[in-house]
XYZ file of C-alpha atoms in Angstrom:
313
model
C 109.467 -90.233 -37.169
C 109.674 -92.451 -34.034
C 112.817 -94.065 -35.367
C 114.413 -90.591 -35.637
C 113.487 -89.980 -31.998
C 115.089 -93.180 -30.859
C 118.210 -92.360 -32.856
C 118.426 -89.094 -31.199
C 117.972 -90.822 -27.861
C 120.959 -93.021 -28.610
C 123.136 -90.080 -29.719
C 122.075 -87.961 -26.645
C 122.690 -90.907 -24.269
C 126.078 -91.678 -25.758
C 127.205 -88.061 -25.206
C 125.957 -88.219 -21.728
C 127.716 -91.438 -21.052
C 131.002 -89.996 -22.384
C 130.826 -87.009 -20.077
C 129.799 -88.876 -17.020
C 131.253 -92.400 -17.189
C 133.784 -93.615 -14.676
C 134.915 -97.125 -14.379
C 133.404 -99.031 -11.414
C 135.544 -101.405 -9.365
C 135.556 -105.116 -10.417
C 133.390 -107.105 -8.040
C 131.877 -110.478 -7.821
C 128.845 -109.138 -6.152
C 126.325 -106.448 -7.373
C 127.323 -102.874 -7.603
C 125.058 -99.865 -7.375
C 122.169 -99.983 -9.729
C 121.938 -98.094 -13.031
C 118.869 -96.054 -13.923
C 117.240 -98.876 -15.886
C 117.294 -101.217 -13.030
C 120.382 -103.193 -13.783
C 123.558 -103.200 -11.762
C 126.853 -103.037 -13.545
C 130.335 -104.250 -12.514
C 132.131 -104.874 -15.787
C 135.775 -105.674 -15.093
C 138.473 -104.739 -17.623
C 137.019 -103.474 -20.903
C 137.757 -100.751 -23.543
C 136.299 -97.418 -22.695
C 134.131 -97.559 -25.883
C 132.719 -100.851 -24.888
C 131.696 -99.613 -21.585
C 130.313 -96.424 -22.950
C 128.210 -98.324 -25.386
C 126.389 -100.225 -22.532
C 125.884 -97.003 -20.595
C 124.467 -95.393 -23.689
C 122.056 -98.227 -24.337
C 120.836 -98.057 -20.752
C 120.245 -94.285 -20.955
C 118.648 -94.428 -24.442
C 116.244 -97.112 -23.123
C 115.110 -94.758 -20.460
C 114.516 -91.945 -22.970
C 112.680 -94.309 -25.377
C 110.676 -96.092 -22.644
C 107.840 -93.694 -22.535
C 107.417 -93.736 -26.333
C 107.320 -97.519 -26.425
C 104.323 -97.435 -24.201
C 102.370 -95.214 -26.650
C 102.778 -97.546 -29.640
C 100.535 -100.464 -30.617
C 101.845 -104.005 -30.561
C 105.363 -102.868 -29.642
C 106.152 -101.475 -33.142
C 108.630 -98.919 -31.740
C 110.089 -101.585 -29.465
C 110.693 -103.841 -32.405
C 112.237 -100.981 -34.442
C 114.411 -99.932 -31.436
C 115.624 -103.656 -30.938
C 116.467 -104.074 -34.606
C 118.267 -100.695 -34.743
C 120.227 -101.453 -31.599
C 121.204 -104.911 -32.679
C 122.437 -103.752 -36.083
C 124.509 -100.915 -34.727
C 125.999 -102.978 -32.014
C 126.911 -105.762 -34.464
C 128.673 -103.120 -36.696
C 130.499 -101.892 -33.566
C 131.718 -105.363 -32.571
C 132.998 -106.084 -36.098
C 134.887 -102.841 -36.277
C 136.752 -103.830 -33.107
C 137.115 -107.649 -33.515
C 136.666 -108.441 -37.165
C 134.235 -110.759 -38.853
C 134.061 -113.184 -35.988
C 132.755 -110.894 -33.230
C 133.124 -113.125 -30.175
C 135.738 -115.631 -29.006
C 133.360 -117.588 -26.749
C 129.679 -118.450 -26.715
C 128.022 -119.101 -23.324
C 124.653 -120.963 -23.330
C 122.026 -121.266 -20.659
C 120.812 -124.772 -20.077
C 117.064 -125.011 -19.082
C 114.883 -122.850 -21.295
C 117.531 -122.332 -24.014
C 119.484 -125.508 -24.678
C 116.879 -127.917 -23.329
C 113.370 -127.991 -21.899
C 111.283 -130.537 -19.909
C 109.505 -133.001 -22.204
C 106.284 -132.741 -20.233
C 105.019 -129.925 -17.912
C 106.427 -130.085 -14.375
C 103.010 -130.102 -12.690
C 101.807 -132.952 -14.953
C 104.801 -135.103 -13.905
C 104.479 -134.216 -10.195
C 100.806 -135.261 -10.289
C 101.368 -138.338 -12.363
C 104.214 -139.661 -10.134
C 102.361 -138.683 -7.011
C 98.997 -140.483 -7.651
C 100.086 -143.675 -5.918
C 101.412 -141.615 -2.989
C 98.098 -139.814 -2.467
C 98.862 -136.525 -4.165
C 95.378 -134.983 -4.862
C 96.213 -131.409 -5.902
C 95.335 -130.465 -9.519
C 98.044 -129.500 -11.943
C 97.135 -125.809 -11.615
C 97.376 -125.952 -7.844
C 100.690 -127.796 -7.995
C 102.087 -125.140 -10.388
C 100.813 -122.339 -8.189
C 102.514 -123.925 -5.045
C 105.595 -124.671 -6.962
C 106.116 -121.025 -7.991
C 105.460 -119.813 -4.469
C 108.089 -122.369 -2.984
C 110.666 -121.553 -5.632
C 110.560 -117.851 -4.759
C 111.106 -118.361 -1.084
C 114.454 -117.266 0.526
C 116.694 -120.337 0.751
C 119.429 -120.442 3.446
C 122.052 -117.878 4.460
C 124.031 -118.376 1.216
C 120.967 -118.034 -0.925
C 122.352 -120.905 -3.021
C 119.494 -123.227 -3.904
C 121.713 -125.780 -5.682
C 124.437 -127.005 -3.332
C 126.019 -130.281 -4.392
C 123.169 -132.604 -5.601
C 120.498 -130.082 -4.543
C 118.473 -132.611 -2.644
C 117.380 -130.534 0.384
C 116.173 -127.736 -1.878
C 114.225 -130.082 -4.167
C 112.755 -131.881 -1.215
C 111.342 -128.596 -0.058
C 110.075 -127.771 -3.509
C 108.326 -131.173 -4.015
C 106.737 -131.358 -0.615
C 105.516 -127.682 -0.887
C 104.147 -128.210 -4.333
C 102.318 -131.415 -3.719
C 101.750 -131.671 0.015
C 103.584 -135.013 -0.055
C 106.834 -135.539 1.821
C 107.213 -139.230 1.113
C 110.961 -139.925 0.497
C 110.289 -142.691 -2.132
C 108.072 -140.290 -4.090
C 110.757 -137.587 -3.975
C 113.529 -140.010 -5.144
C 111.447 -141.210 -8.144
C 110.982 -137.584 -9.185
C 114.536 -136.603 -8.543
C 115.930 -139.595 -10.562
C 113.450 -138.997 -13.446
C 114.799 -135.518 -14.034
C 118.335 -137.057 -14.554
C 117.179 -139.028 -17.514
C 116.953 -138.192 -21.234
C 113.239 -139.078 -21.019
C 112.535 -136.006 -18.929
C 114.123 -133.506 -21.365
C 114.535 -132.666 -25.032
C 116.784 -130.261 -26.831
C 115.205 -126.890 -27.874
C 116.851 -126.606 -31.233
C 117.271 -129.684 -33.594
C 120.119 -128.003 -35.392
C 122.044 -127.337 -32.104
C 124.714 -129.988 -32.730
C 125.489 -128.954 -36.355
C 125.645 -125.292 -35.239
C 127.942 -125.871 -32.139
C 130.291 -127.936 -34.278
C 130.594 -125.120 -36.854
C 131.037 -122.487 -34.221
C 133.904 -124.498 -32.522
C 135.479 -125.203 -35.956
C 135.539 -121.468 -36.457
C 137.651 -121.080 -33.235
C 134.832 -119.951 -30.992
C 134.803 -121.781 -27.616
C 131.448 -122.889 -26.234
C 130.377 -123.418 -22.611
C 127.107 -124.095 -20.728
C 126.323 -121.769 -17.873
C 123.497 -122.918 -15.773
C 121.793 -122.622 -12.259
C 121.646 -126.431 -11.616
C 122.757 -129.039 -9.257
C 125.376 -131.749 -9.950
C 122.994 -133.728 -12.141
C 123.688 -131.467 -15.063
C 126.772 -133.126 -16.281
C 125.262 -136.692 -16.246
C 122.145 -135.177 -17.814
C 124.222 -133.717 -20.726
C 125.767 -137.149 -21.202
C 122.328 -138.832 -21.190
C 121.246 -136.423 -23.955
C 124.460 -137.076 -25.918
C 125.424 -133.493 -25.998
C 128.142 -133.147 -23.445
C 130.820 -133.317 -26.174
C 129.385 -130.126 -27.808
C 130.902 -127.984 -25.110
C 134.442 -126.973 -24.078
C 133.353 -126.303 -20.457
C 130.409 -126.398 -18.118
C 129.894 -123.787 -15.306
C 127.109 -125.122 -13.091
C 126.112 -123.098 -10.016
C 126.362 -126.088 -7.515
C 130.114 -126.307 -8.384
C 130.887 -122.556 -8.811
C 128.949 -121.713 -5.560
C 127.262 -118.754 -7.285
C 123.979 -118.635 -9.149
C 122.997 -116.367 -11.937
C 122.516 -113.319 -11.959
C 125.689 -113.242 -9.850
C 128.427 -112.353 -12.385
C 130.852 -114.835 -10.687
C 129.417 -117.798 -12.573
C 129.925 -116.056 -15.937
C 133.487 -114.977 -15.114
C 134.217 -118.496 -14.077
C 132.938 -119.862 -17.387
C 135.200 -117.396 -19.189
C 138.139 -118.529 -17.030
C 137.446 -122.191 -17.972
C 137.458 -121.214 -21.592
C 140.550 -119.037 -21.266
C 138.786 -115.859 -22.628
C 138.099 -112.421 -21.274
C 134.354 -111.623 -20.434
C 134.266 -108.877 -23.045
C 135.115 -111.454 -25.695
C 132.131 -113.677 -24.771
C 128.410 -113.567 -25.500
C 125.853 -115.318 -23.357
C 122.594 -116.544 -24.686
C 119.657 -117.221 -22.201
C 115.951 -117.007 -21.879
C 115.758 -115.077 -18.559
C 116.282 -111.304 -18.737
C 117.316 -111.037 -15.076
C 119.409 -114.053 -14.594
C 120.942 -114.326 -18.089
C 121.014 -110.852 -19.615
C 121.632 -108.605 -16.545
C 123.936 -111.235 -15.013
C 126.049 -111.624 -18.056
C 126.366 -107.949 -18.630
C 127.314 -107.386 -14.969
C 130.216 -109.772 -15.660
C 131.286 -107.767 -18.727
C 129.970 -110.206 -21.398
C 127.632 -109.438 -24.242
C 124.232 -110.952 -23.923
C 121.274 -111.923 -26.185
C 117.825 -112.932 -24.983
C 116.618 -116.231 -26.335
C 113.241 -115.953 -27.936
C 113.626 -112.167 -28.510
C 117.194 -111.154 -29.708
C 117.723 -114.605 -31.250
C 115.448 -117.557 -31.941
C 117.673 -120.359 -32.974
C 121.333 -121.311 -32.561
C 121.742 -120.894 -36.294
C 120.824 -117.197 -35.761
C 123.293 -116.983 -32.918
C 126.065 -118.353 -35.105
C 125.295 -115.904 -37.806
C 125.373 -112.994 -35.470
C 128.702 -114.041 -34.223
C 129.934 -114.216 -37.795
C 130.154 -117.964 -38.304
C 128.926 -119.143 -41.740
C 126.956 -122.371 -41.796
């Protein structure tokens, strides 16, 4: 019964979007917000593609109250599966078996993760410099510092990102010793500090590229990202790297996604972005006109990503 309600929501929302949709102007900054809290500035797309996104946003509003009345997110799961299946069929009807020409991948949290908890490393390295905060306190202070406004440009990662990270380390630990900072900073440029999330990533990216799909990393990071990818021996997996410190735009600003597509020579509507942050990765990519899948929810492995694109492994 609930599935029928959600299907009606999709149909109703799609009809509303067909009546009311008008193309917004292309912009590298955020446009007016849609009813579900996202802002949309798509760029060039087919009307059908745009209406699909508008329909999903409206249908989510209709179904939102129903989700809250179900146990353990049963309706949410049914809604997600239904939406994913219908959208996949829609993409294939337009583009054929291979549904996207490019795959954009977030770095931290999707492609790679820290080998050890940040607070543990901050405390471990800081012991000889007099850091006395517990790991819980360091984590709490880190989160506070990370959310603070940063400069007029709001760009945290400019060039090597040192000023920003010096602020973060000092705020998190109470220690402003320059040698302590340098030890931490250099540590996070090594392969010891990170590991890849998916052991099958190399095989999958190779198959995806052999199928003609281009691949890029899109990350809010400083200029250490490229040497880090080399240290992890995965830099050759990608056709391009779009890092915020070089693009001068951070996710969710659509500029960084558009730049990644330019580097790959594809249109945003032909690309799908995969990332673990709903705001930065999903909303940001959709603002740019890309498709987007949430890592850990929509997809759980790069093999699953490849299969959804239509690449057989």
